Amino acid sequence: STRALYTMSNSTVRPLYGGAITCQIPQGWLDASDVRQVPDHQECWQDPQTGALLVIEILDYQTSVSNETAAQFFYTDLAESNGISSAQDLQFTPILPPTATSSTLPGFPPDSILCVGTGHQKIVQGKEFDSFGNRRELPDAQWVAIHLALVRLPNVTTDLLVTLSTPAESNPQQGDASQAVFQAIFSTLQIRDWGLFG
């Protein structure tokens, strides 16, 4: 049985980027910047019980990437940054077609586009080398469920990427409760200060 990760009743509106963006984040989730360095363009929150990691990133608008391929593009970019090079270690299903944000995120500009998808990545946990510098035979690898939403904001030349990564069961095909968590968090995303985007 999968433990319930989150309900709307136990969440708190959190200021992100100095309050320029807000969204509801489950109570008990920790601001990762309190324990490690987080780049200025990211906000990271982690559930210490499940290992789920929420990352919100402000990225330069990728003019060469179409709306139809944007979710796949950023998912592949995430896989590369996680050190995944083998196609068998990642799966992704974009939810097409991209849609206007007006129905999902009121308050966003009318030309904003929402691109979403879900997938799994097999990520190596721990170090590739032991404390003596010897390569480990089988570094621990774990399937991680990833929910991705990209808000394309051409009017401020920004791609706003929101991902939730949750350690998955051994069989990545099994459903998990993280989809509901992700939708609940993402649906409360609000931009309070558009000056954040320059």
mmCIF file of N, CA, C and O in Angstrom, residues 85-176:
data_model
loop_
_atom_site.group_PDB
_atom_site.id
_atom_site.type_symbol
_atom_site.label_atom_id
_atom_site.label_comp_id
_atom_site.label_asym_id
_atom_site.label_seq_id
_atom_site.Cartn_x
_atom_site.Cartn_y
_atom_site.Cartn_z
ATOM 1 N N SER A 85 22.390 7.723 -19.833
ATOM 2 C CA SER A 85 22.721 7.729 -21.255
ATOM 3 C C SER A 85 22.047 6.587 -21.996
ATOM 4 O O SER A 85 21.965 6.598 -23.220
ATOM 5 N N SER A 86 21.554 5.598 -21.274
ATOM 6 C CA SER A 86 20.948 4.429 -21.904
ATOM 7 C C SER A 86 19.440 4.603 -22.021
ATOM 8 O O SER A 86 18.765 4.927 -21.043
ATOM 9 N N ALA A 87 18.915 4.386 -23.213
ATOM 10 C CA ALA A 87 17.475 4.540 -23.452
ATOM 11 C C ALA A 87 16.657 3.582 -22.599
ATOM 12 O O ALA A 87 15.512 3.876 -22.258
ATOM 13 N N GLN A 88 17.238 2.443 -22.228
ATOM 14 C CA GLN A 88 16.474 1.478 -21.423
ATOM 15 C C GLN A 88 16.295 1.966 -19.984
ATOM 16 O O GLN A 88 15.498 1.402 -19.244
ATOM 17 N N ASP A 89 17.025 3.017 -19.596
ATOM 18 C CA ASP A 89 16.932 3.532 -18.233
ATOM 19 C C ASP A 89 16.013 4.736 -18.115
ATOM 20 O O ASP A 89 15.988 5.402 -17.082
ATOM 21 N N LEU A 90 15.272 5.019 -19.184
ATOM 22 C CA LEU A 90 14.300 6.087 -19.057
ATOM 23 C C LEU A 90 13.090 5.825 -19.934
ATOM 24 O O LEU A 90 13.186 5.205 -20.987
ATOM 25 N N GLN A 91 11.952 6.276 -19.441
ATOM 26 C CA GLN A 91 10.691 6.165 -20.170
ATOM 27 C C GLN A 91 9.973 7.488 -19.981
ATOM 28 O O GLN A 91 10.004 8.059 -18.891
ATOM 29 N N PHE A 92 9.313 7.979 -21.034
ATOM 30 C CA PHE A 92 8.599 9.252 -20.914
ATOM 31 C C PHE A 92 7.377 9.241 -21.803
ATOM 32 O O PHE A 92 7.430 8.760 -22.930
ATOM 33 N N THR A 93 6.287 9.772 -21.288
ATOM 34 C CA THR A 93 5.056 9.892 -22.063
ATOM 35 C C THR A 93 4.588 11.334 -22.017
ATOM 36 O O THR A 93 4.043 11.782 -20.996
ATOM 37 N N PRO A 94 4.829 12.093 -23.092
ATOM 38 C CA PRO A 94 4.283 13.452 -23.111
ATOM 39 C C PRO A 94 2.770 13.388 -23.267
ATOM 40 O O PRO A 94 2.244 12.478 -23.897
ATOM 41 N N ILE A 95 2.098 14.321 -22.640
ATOM 42 C CA ILE A 95 0.647 14.400 -22.781
ATOM 43 C C ILE A 95 0.376 15.489 -23.806
ATOM 44 O O ILE A 95 0.590 16.668 -23.547
ATOM 45 N N LEU A 96 -0.013 15.054 -25.002
ATOM 46 C CA LEU A 96 -0.198 15.980 -26.116
ATOM 47 C C LEU A 96 -1.678 16.244 -26.337
ATOM 48 O O LEU A 96 -2.511 15.425 -25.990
ATOM 49 N N PRO A 97 -2.056 17.315 -26.936
ATOM 50 C CA PRO A 97 -1.176 18.398 -27.381
ATOM 51 C C PRO A 97 -0.936 19.393 -26.249
ATOM 52 O O PRO A 97 -1.669 19.386 -25.258
ATOM 53 N N PRO A 98 0.064 20.265 -26.411
ATOM 54 C CA PRO A 98 0.244 21.348 -25.442
ATOM 55 C C PRO A 98 -1.022 22.208 -25.418
ATOM 56 O O PRO A 98 -1.720 22.320 -26.427
ATOM 57 N N THR A 99 -1.326 22.795 -24.279
ATOM 58 C CA THR A 99 -2.561 23.567 -24.140
ATOM 59 C C THR A 99 -2.264 24.956 -23.600
ATOM 60 O O THR A 99 -1.232 25.177 -22.958
ATOM 61 N N ALA A 100 -3.199 25.872 -23.835
ATOM 62 C CA ALA A 100 -3.088 27.205 -23.243
ATOM 63 C C ALA A 100 -3.231 27.062 -21.730
ATOM 64 O O ALA A 100 -3.954 26.188 -21.250
ATOM 65 N N THR A 101 -2.543 27.909 -20.983
ATOM 66 C CA THR A 101 -2.582 27.803 -19.523
ATOM 67 C C THR A 101 -3.866 28.367 -18.933
ATOM 68 O O THR A 101 -4.148 28.165 -17.768
ATOM 69 N N SER A 102 -4.669 29.067 -19.733
ATOM 70 C CA SER A 102 -5.813 29.800 -19.195
ATOM 71 C C SER A 102 -6.765 28.918 -18.384
ATOM 72 O O SER A 102 -7.285 29.333 -17.357
ATOM 73 N N SER A 103 -6.961 27.662 -18.819
ATOM 74 C CA SER A 103 -7.887 26.794 -18.100
ATOM 75 C C SER A 103 -7.247 26.162 -16.872
ATOM 76 O O SER A 103 -7.935 25.793 -15.925
ATOM 77 N N THR A 104 -5.912 26.049 -16.859
ATOM 78 C CA THR A 104 -5.227 25.371 -15.769
ATOM 79 C C THR A 104 -4.635 26.344 -14.757
ATOM 80 O O THR A 104 -4.688 26.112 -13.563
ATOM 81 N N LEU A 105 -4.058 27.418 -15.252
ATOM 82 C CA LEU A 105 -3.392 28.396 -14.396
ATOM 83 C C LEU A 105 -3.930 29.796 -14.687
ATOM 84 O O LEU A 105 -3.353 30.546 -15.468
ATOM 85 N N PRO A 106 -5.048 30.154 -14.085
ATOM 86 C CA PRO A 106 -5.592 31.491 -14.306
ATOM 87 C C PRO A 106 -4.571 32.551 -13.873
ATOM 88 O O PRO A 106 -3.814 32.331 -12.931
ATOM 89 N N GLY A 107 -4.549 33.658 -14.576
ATOM 90 C CA GLY A 107 -3.612 34.713 -14.220
ATOM 91 C C GLY A 107 -2.339 34.699 -15.030
ATOM 92 O O GLY A 107 -1.550 35.630 -14.954
ATOM 93 N N PHE A 108 -2.127 33.646 -15.810
ATOM 94 C CA PHE A 108 -0.963 33.616 -16.691
ATOM 95 C C PHE A 108 -1.338 34.287 -18.012
ATOM 96 O O PHE A 108 -2.503 34.287 -18.398
ATOM 97 N N PRO A 109 -0.359 34.842 -18.730
ATOM 98 C CA PRO A 109 -0.668 35.525 -19.996
ATOM 99 C C PRO A 109 -1.351 34.579 -20.990
ATOM 100 O O PRO A 109 -1.106 33.371 -20.965
ATOM 101 N N PRO A 110 -2.187 35.137 -21.869
ATOM 102 C CA PRO A 110 -2.927 34.293 -22.809
ATOM 103 C C PRO A 110 -2.044 33.518 -23.793
ATOM 104 O O PRO A 110 -2.469 32.487 -24.305
ATOM 105 N N ASP A 111 -0.810 33.981 -24.030
ATOM 106 C CA ASP A 111 0.059 33.242 -24.961
ATOM 107 C C ASP A 111 0.903 32.185 -24.256
ATOM 108 O O ASP A 111 1.738 31.535 -24.872
ATOM 109 N N SER A 112 0.676 31.981 -22.965
ATOM 110 C CA SER A 112 1.410 30.940 -22.236
ATOM 111 C C SER A 112 0.917 29.567 -22.656
ATOM 112 O O SER A 112 -0.268 29.360 -22.869
ATOM 113 N N ILE A 113 1.839 28.630 -22.758
ATOM 114 C CA ILE A 113 1.520 27.265 -23.177
ATOM 115 C C ILE A 113 1.975 26.298 -22.084
ATOM 116 O O ILE A 113 3.071 26.431 -21.544
ATOM 117 N N LEU A 114 1.135 25.311 -21.817
ATOM 118 C CA LEU A 114 1.450 24.290 -20.835
ATOM 119 C C LEU A 114 1.783 22.986 -21.546
ATOM 120 O O LEU A 114 1.004 22.490 -22.359
ATOM 121 N N CYS A 115 2.945 22.420 -21.236
ATOM 122 C CA CYS A 115 3.391 21.135 -21.789
ATOM 123 C C CYS A 115 3.657 20.209 -20.602
ATOM 124 O O CYS A 115 4.410 20.575 -19.697
ATOM 125 N N VAL A 116 3.042 19.031 -20.607
ATOM 126 C CA VAL A 116 3.202 18.134 -19.464
ATOM 127 C C VAL A 116 3.536 16.718 -19.915
ATOM 128 O O VAL A 116 3.301 16.340 -21.067
ATOM 129 N N GLY A 117 4.066 15.938 -18.986
ATOM 130 C CA GLY A 117 4.358 14.541 -19.253
ATOM 131 C C GLY A 117 4.768 13.842 -17.977
ATOM 132 O O GLY A 117 5.020 14.476 -16.950
ATOM 133 N N THR A 118 4.814 12.526 -18.051
ATOM 134 C CA THR A 118 5.257 11.720 -16.918
ATOM 135 C C THR A 118 6.248 10.676 -17.423
ATOM 136 O O THR A 118 6.221 10.295 -18.592
ATOM 137 N N GLY A 119 7.100 10.237 -16.530
ATOM 138 C CA GLY A 119 8.068 9.228 -16.924
ATOM 139 C C GLY A 119 8.756 8.621 -15.737
ATOM 140 O O GLY A 119 8.440 8.901 -14.579
ATOM 141 N N HIS A 120 9.715 7.762 -16.037
ATOM 142 C CA HIS A 120 10.550 7.111 -15.034
ATOM 143 C C HIS A 120 11.991 7.149 -15.520
ATOM 144 O O HIS A 120 12.248 7.028 -16.719
ATOM 145 N N GLN A 121 12.902 7.339 -14.586
ATOM 146 C CA GLN A 121 14.323 7.274 -14.890
ATOM 147 C C GLN A 121 14.987 6.355 -13.881
ATOM 148 O O GLN A 121 14.627 6.359 -12.702
ATOM 149 N N LYS A 122 15.937 5.571 -14.345
ATOM 150 C CA LYS A 122 16.708 4.704 -13.454
ATOM 151 C C LYS A 122 17.986 5.462 -13.099
ATOM 152 O O LYS A 122 18.886 5.613 -13.930
ATOM 153 N N ILE A 123 18.021 5.959 -11.876
ATOM 154 C CA ILE A 123 19.089 6.850 -11.449
ATOM 155 C C ILE A 123 20.017 6.125 -10.496
ATOM 156 O O ILE A 123 19.578 5.467 -9.556
ATOM 157 N N VAL A 124 21.314 6.260 -10.729
ATOM 158 C CA VAL A 124 22.311 5.648 -9.853
ATOM 159 C C VAL A 124 22.372 6.462 -8.565
ATOM 160 O O VAL A 124 22.527 7.686 -8.597
ATOM 161 N N GLN A 125 22.219 5.763 -7.458
ATOM 162 C CA GLN A 125 22.304 6.399 -6.142
ATOM 163 C C GLN A 125 23.695 6.148 -5.585
ATOM 164 O O GLN A 125 24.260 5.081 -5.751
ATOM 165 N N GLY A 126 24.211 7.112 -4.895
ATOM 166 C CA GLY A 126 25.516 6.906 -4.263
ATOM 167 C C GLY A 126 26.655 7.141 -5.244
ATOM 168 O O GLY A 126 26.468 7.654 -6.336
ATOM 169 N N LYS A 127 27.804 6.731 -4.847
ATOM 170 C CA LYS A 127 29.010 7.028 -5.612
ATOM 171 C C LYS A 127 29.384 5.873 -6.538
ATOM 172 O O LYS A 127 29.172 4.716 -6.224
ATOM 173 N N GLU A 128 29.980 6.249 -7.663
ATOM 174 C CA GLU A 128 30.440 5.254 -8.621
ATOM 175 C C GLU A 128 31.743 4.597 -8.149
ATOM 176 O O GLU A 128 32.077 3.503 -8.553
ATOM 177 N N PHE A 129 32.459 5.319 -7.270
ATOM 178 C CA PHE A 129 33.731 4.802 -6.764
ATOM 179 C C PHE A 129 33.642 4.645 -5.248
ATOM 180 O O PHE A 129 32.979 5.433 -4.577
ATOM 181 N N ASP A 130 34.323 3.639 -4.712
ATOM 182 C CA ASP A 130 34.338 3.480 -3.257
ATOM 183 C C ASP A 130 35.361 4.440 -2.646
ATOM 184 O O ASP A 130 36.027 5.198 -3.354
ATOM 185 N N SER A 131 35.473 4.398 -1.311
ATOM 186 C CA SER A 131 36.342 5.360 -0.627
ATOM 187 C C SER A 131 37.821 5.173 -0.966
ATOM 188 O O SER A 131 38.627 6.048 -0.694
ATOM 189 N N PHE A 132 38.190 4.030 -1.578
ATOM 190 C CA PHE A 132 39.572 3.790 -1.980
ATOM 191 C C PHE A 132 39.834 4.158 -3.435
ATOM 192 O O PHE A 132 40.919 3.943 -3.951
ATOM 193 N N GLY A 133 38.811 4.687 -4.122
ATOM 194 C CA GLY A 133 38.977 5.074 -5.513
ATOM 195 C C GLY A 133 38.722 3.959 -6.507
ATOM 196 O O GLY A 133 38.952 4.125 -7.701
ATOM 197 N N ASN A 134 38.272 2.787 -6.020
ATOM 198 C CA ASN A 134 37.977 1.672 -6.913
ATOM 199 C C ASN A 134 36.560 1.806 -7.468
ATOM 200 O O ASN A 134 35.631 2.153 -6.733
ATOM 201 N N ARG A 135 36.402 1.526 -8.750
ATOM 202 C CA ARG A 135 35.072 1.571 -9.355
ATOM 203 C C ARG A 135 34.210 0.467 -8.735
ATOM 204 O O ARG A 135 34.623 -0.674 -8.629
ATOM 205 N N ARG A 136 33.009 0.827 -8.328
ATOM 206 C CA ARG A 136 32.103 -0.167 -7.760
ATOM 207 C C ARG A 136 31.501 -0.987 -8.885
ATOM 208 O O ARG A 136 31.182 -0.468 -9.951
ATOM 209 N N GLU A 137 31.352 -2.293 -8.648
ATOM 210 C CA GLU A 137 30.813 -3.190 -9.672
ATOM 211 C C GLU A 137 29.382 -2.819 -10.039
ATOM 212 O O GLU A 137 29.045 -2.643 -11.188
ATOM 213 N N LEU A 138 28.549 -2.698 -9.019
ATOM 214 C CA LEU A 138 27.138 -2.418 -9.266
ATOM 215 C C LEU A 138 26.684 -1.278 -8.366
ATOM 216 O O LEU A 138 26.187 -1.522 -7.265
ATOM 217 N N PRO A 139 26.853 -0.033 -8.783
ATOM 218 C CA PRO A 139 26.343 1.049 -7.961
ATOM 219 C C PRO A 139 24.820 0.920 -7.853
ATOM 220 O O PRO A 139 24.163 0.448 -8.777
ATOM 221 N N ASP A 140 24.290 1.285 -6.712
ATOM 222 C CA ASP A 140 22.844 1.172 -6.495
ATOM 223 C C ASP A 140 22.106 2.062 -7.482
ATOM 224 O O ASP A 140 22.453 3.230 -7.658
ATOM 225 N N ALA A 141 21.101 1.499 -8.129
ATOM 226 C CA ALA A 141 20.268 2.276 -9.051
ATOM 227 C C ALA A 141 18.818 2.125 -8.618
ATOM 228 O O ALA A 141 18.417 1.081 -8.102
ATOM 229 N N GLN A 142 18.042 3.173 -8.816
ATOM 230 C CA GLN A 142 16.664 3.169 -8.363
ATOM 231 C C GLN A 142 15.788 3.848 -9.411
ATOM 232 O O GLN A 142 16.168 4.861 -9.993
ATOM 233 N N TRP A 143 14.608 3.260 -9.651
ATOM 234 C CA TRP A 143 13.650 3.910 -10.535
ATOM 235 C C TRP A 143 13.023 5.090 -9.798
ATOM 236 O O TRP A 143 12.660 4.989 -8.622
ATOM 237 N N VAL A 144 12.931 6.199 -10.499
ATOM 238 C CA VAL A 144 12.338 7.408 -9.947
ATOM 239 C C VAL A 144 11.210 7.840 -10.886
ATOM 240 O O VAL A 144 11.420 7.946 -12.102
ATOM 241 N N ALA A 145 10.019 8.038 -10.320
ATOM 242 C CA ALA A 145 8.886 8.542 -11.104
ATOM 243 C C ALA A 145 9.036 10.053 -11.218
ATOM 244 O O ALA A 145 9.331 10.729 -10.226
ATOM 245 N N ILE A 146 8.860 10.561 -12.435
ATOM 246 C CA ILE A 146 9.021 12.000 -12.656
ATOM 247 C C ILE A 146 7.775 12.560 -13.321
ATOM 248 O O ILE A 146 7.321 12.071 -14.353
ATOM 249 N N HIS A 147 7.225 13.593 -12.706
ATOM 250 C CA HIS A 147 6.108 14.345 -13.269
ATOM 251 C C HIS A 147 6.663 15.705 -13.668
ATOM 252 O O HIS A 147 7.380 16.331 -12.888
ATOM 253 N N LEU A 148 6.365 16.110 -14.878
ATOM 254 C CA LEU A 148 6.961 17.317 -15.441
ATOM 255 C C LEU A 148 5.866 18.216 -16.003
ATOM 256 O O LEU A 148 4.960 17.740 -16.692
ATOM 257 N N ALA A 149 5.952 19.485 -15.673
ATOM 258 C CA ALA A 149 5.081 20.490 -16.286
ATOM 259 C C ALA A 149 5.955 21.675 -16.671
ATOM 260 O O ALA A 149 6.764 22.151 -15.876
ATOM 261 N N LEU A 150 5.792 22.101 -17.884
ATOM 262 C CA LEU A 150 6.554 23.221 -18.416
ATOM 263 C C LEU A 150 5.566 24.315 -18.822
ATOM 264 O O LEU A 150 4.658 24.066 -19.608
ATOM 265 N N VAL A 151 5.744 25.504 -18.249
ATOM 266 C CA VAL A 151 4.940 26.647 -18.665
ATOM 267 C C VAL A 151 5.831 27.503 -19.546
ATOM 268 O O VAL A 151 6.839 28.047 -19.098
ATOM 269 N N ARG A 152 5.458 27.585 -20.812
ATOM 270 C CA ARG A 152 6.224 28.373 -21.771
ATOM 271 C C ARG A 152 5.682 29.799 -21.754
ATOM 272 O O ARG A 152 4.493 30.028 -21.972
ATOM 273 N N LEU A 153 6.550 30.744 -21.452
ATOM 274 C CA LEU A 153 6.169 32.146 -21.300
ATOM 275 C C LEU A 153 6.933 33.003 -22.306
ATOM 276 O O LEU A 153 7.900 33.678 -21.960
ATOM 277 N N PRO A 154 6.517 32.958 -23.574
ATOM 278 C CA PRO A 154 7.282 33.687 -24.596
ATOM 279 C C PRO A 154 7.307 35.199 -24.351
ATOM 280 O O PRO A 154 8.269 35.862 -24.731
ATOM 281 N N ASN A 155 6.276 35.738 -23.689
ATOM 282 C CA ASN A 155 6.239 37.193 -23.476
ATOM 283 C C ASN A 155 7.342 37.676 -22.546
ATOM 284 O O ASN A 155 7.706 38.851 -22.571
ATOM 285 N N VAL A 156 7.900 36.775 -21.716
ATOM 286 C CA VAL A 156 9.031 37.135 -20.857
ATOM 287 C C VAL A 156 10.234 36.224 -21.144
ATOM 288 O O VAL A 156 11.113 36.059 -20.304
ATOM 289 N N THR A 157 10.252 35.631 -22.341
ATOM 290 C CA THR A 157 11.322 34.742 -22.828
ATOM 291 C C THR A 157 11.801 33.770 -21.747
ATOM 292 O O THR A 157 12.991 33.654 -21.482
ATOM 293 N N THR A 158 10.824 33.067 -21.151
ATOM 294 C CA THR A 158 11.120 32.148 -20.048
ATOM 295 C C THR A 158 10.389 30.826 -20.235
ATOM 296 O O THR A 158 9.236 30.793 -20.670
ATOM 297 N N ASP A 159 11.074 29.744 -19.911
ATOM 298 C CA ASP A 159 10.441 28.442 -19.734
ATOM 299 C C ASP A 159 10.465 28.156 -18.236
ATOM 300 O O ASP A 159 11.542 28.105 -17.630
ATOM 301 N N LEU A 160 9.297 28.008 -17.636
ATOM 302 C CA LEU A 160 9.176 27.727 -16.210
ATOM 303 C C LEU A 160 8.922 26.229 -16.056
ATOM 304 O O LEU A 160 7.876 25.723 -16.455
ATOM 305 N N LEU A 161 9.915 25.524 -15.522
ATOM 306 C CA LEU A 161 9.867 24.067 -15.438
ATOM 307 C C LEU A 161 9.599 23.632 -14.007
ATOM 308 O O LEU A 161 10.280 24.067 -13.075
ATOM 309 N N VAL A 162 8.591 22.769 -13.848
ATOM 310 C CA VAL A 162 8.254 22.226 -12.527
ATOM 311 C C VAL A 162 8.328 20.709 -12.631
ATOM 312 O O VAL A 162 7.666 20.110 -13.481
ATOM 313 N N THR A 163 9.144 20.087 -11.777
ATOM 314 C CA THR A 163 9.249 18.622 -11.776
ATOM 315 C C THR A 163 9.095 18.097 -10.349
ATOM 316 O O THR A 163 9.517 18.748 -9.390
ATOM 317 N N LEU A 164 8.493 16.923 -10.259
ATOM 318 C CA LEU A 164 8.428 16.203 -8.996
ATOM 319 C C LEU A 164 9.010 14.819 -9.247
ATOM 320 O O LEU A 164 8.504 14.076 -10.091
ATOM 321 N N SER A 165 10.084 14.508 -8.540
ATOM 322 C CA SER A 165 10.750 13.207 -8.660
ATOM 323 C C SER A 165 10.501 12.429 -7.378
ATOM 324 O O SER A 165 10.776 12.930 -6.290
ATOM 325 N N THR A 166 9.986 11.205 -7.525
ATOM 326 C CA THR A 166 9.651 10.385 -6.367
ATOM 327 C C THR A 166 10.209 8.983 -6.555
ATOM 328 O O THR A 166 9.946 8.361 -7.583
ATOM 329 N N PRO A 167 10.980 8.487 -5.580
ATOM 330 C CA PRO A 167 11.439 7.099 -5.693
ATOM 331 C C PRO A 167 10.257 6.166 -5.923
ATOM 332 O O PRO A 167 9.242 6.248 -5.229
ATOM 333 N N ALA A 168 10.382 5.303 -6.953
ATOM 334 C CA ALA A 168 9.272 4.437 -7.363
ATOM 335 C C ALA A 168 9.463 3.042 -6.789
ATOM 336 O O ALA A 168 10.537 2.685 -6.316
ATOM 337 N N GLU A 169 8.398 2.266 -6.882
ATOM 338 C CA GLU A 169 8.502 0.852 -6.526
ATOM 339 C C GLU A 169 9.442 0.186 -7.530
ATOM 340 O O GLU A 169 9.793 0.758 -8.547
ATOM 341 N N SER A 170 9.820 -1.051 -7.284
ATOM 342 C CA SER A 170 10.757 -1.727 -8.180
ATOM 343 C C SER A 170 10.186 -1.857 -9.586
ATOM 344 O O SER A 170 10.912 -1.875 -10.557
ATOM 345 N N ASN A 171 8.872 -1.931 -9.696
ATOM 346 C CA ASN A 171 8.243 -1.988 -11.016
ATOM 347 C C ASN A 171 7.735 -0.595 -11.381
ATOM 348 O O ASN A 171 6.758 -0.121 -10.820
ATOM 349 N N PRO A 172 8.399 0.096 -12.317
ATOM 350 C CA PRO A 172 8.012 1.474 -12.612
ATOM 351 C C PRO A 172 6.644 1.592 -13.264
ATOM 352 O O PRO A 172 6.117 2.689 -13.385
ATOM 353 N N GLN A 173 6.060 0.478 -13.692
ATOM 354 C CA GLN A 173 4.747 0.536 -14.330
ATOM 355 C C GLN A 173 3.630 0.700 -13.298
ATOM 356 O O GLN A 173 2.516 1.042 -13.639
ATOM 357 N N GLN A 174 3.946 0.420 -12.029
ATOM 358 C CA GLN A 174 2.916 0.553 -11.007
ATOM 359 C C GLN A 174 2.558 2.020 -10.822
ATOM 360 O O GLN A 174 3.402 2.891 -10.920
ATOM 361 N N GLY A 175 1.288 2.257 -10.531
ATOM 362 C CA GLY A 175 0.857 3.627 -10.266
ATOM 363 C C GLY A 175 1.441 4.113 -8.958
ATOM 364 O O GLY A 175 1.850 3.338 -8.111
ATOM 365 N N ASP A 176 1.496 5.400 -8.789
ATOM 366 C CA ASP A 176 1.968 5.927 -7.517
ATOM 367 C C ASP A 176 1.158 7.170 -7.165
ATOM 368 O O ASP A 176 0.504 7.765 -8.013
#
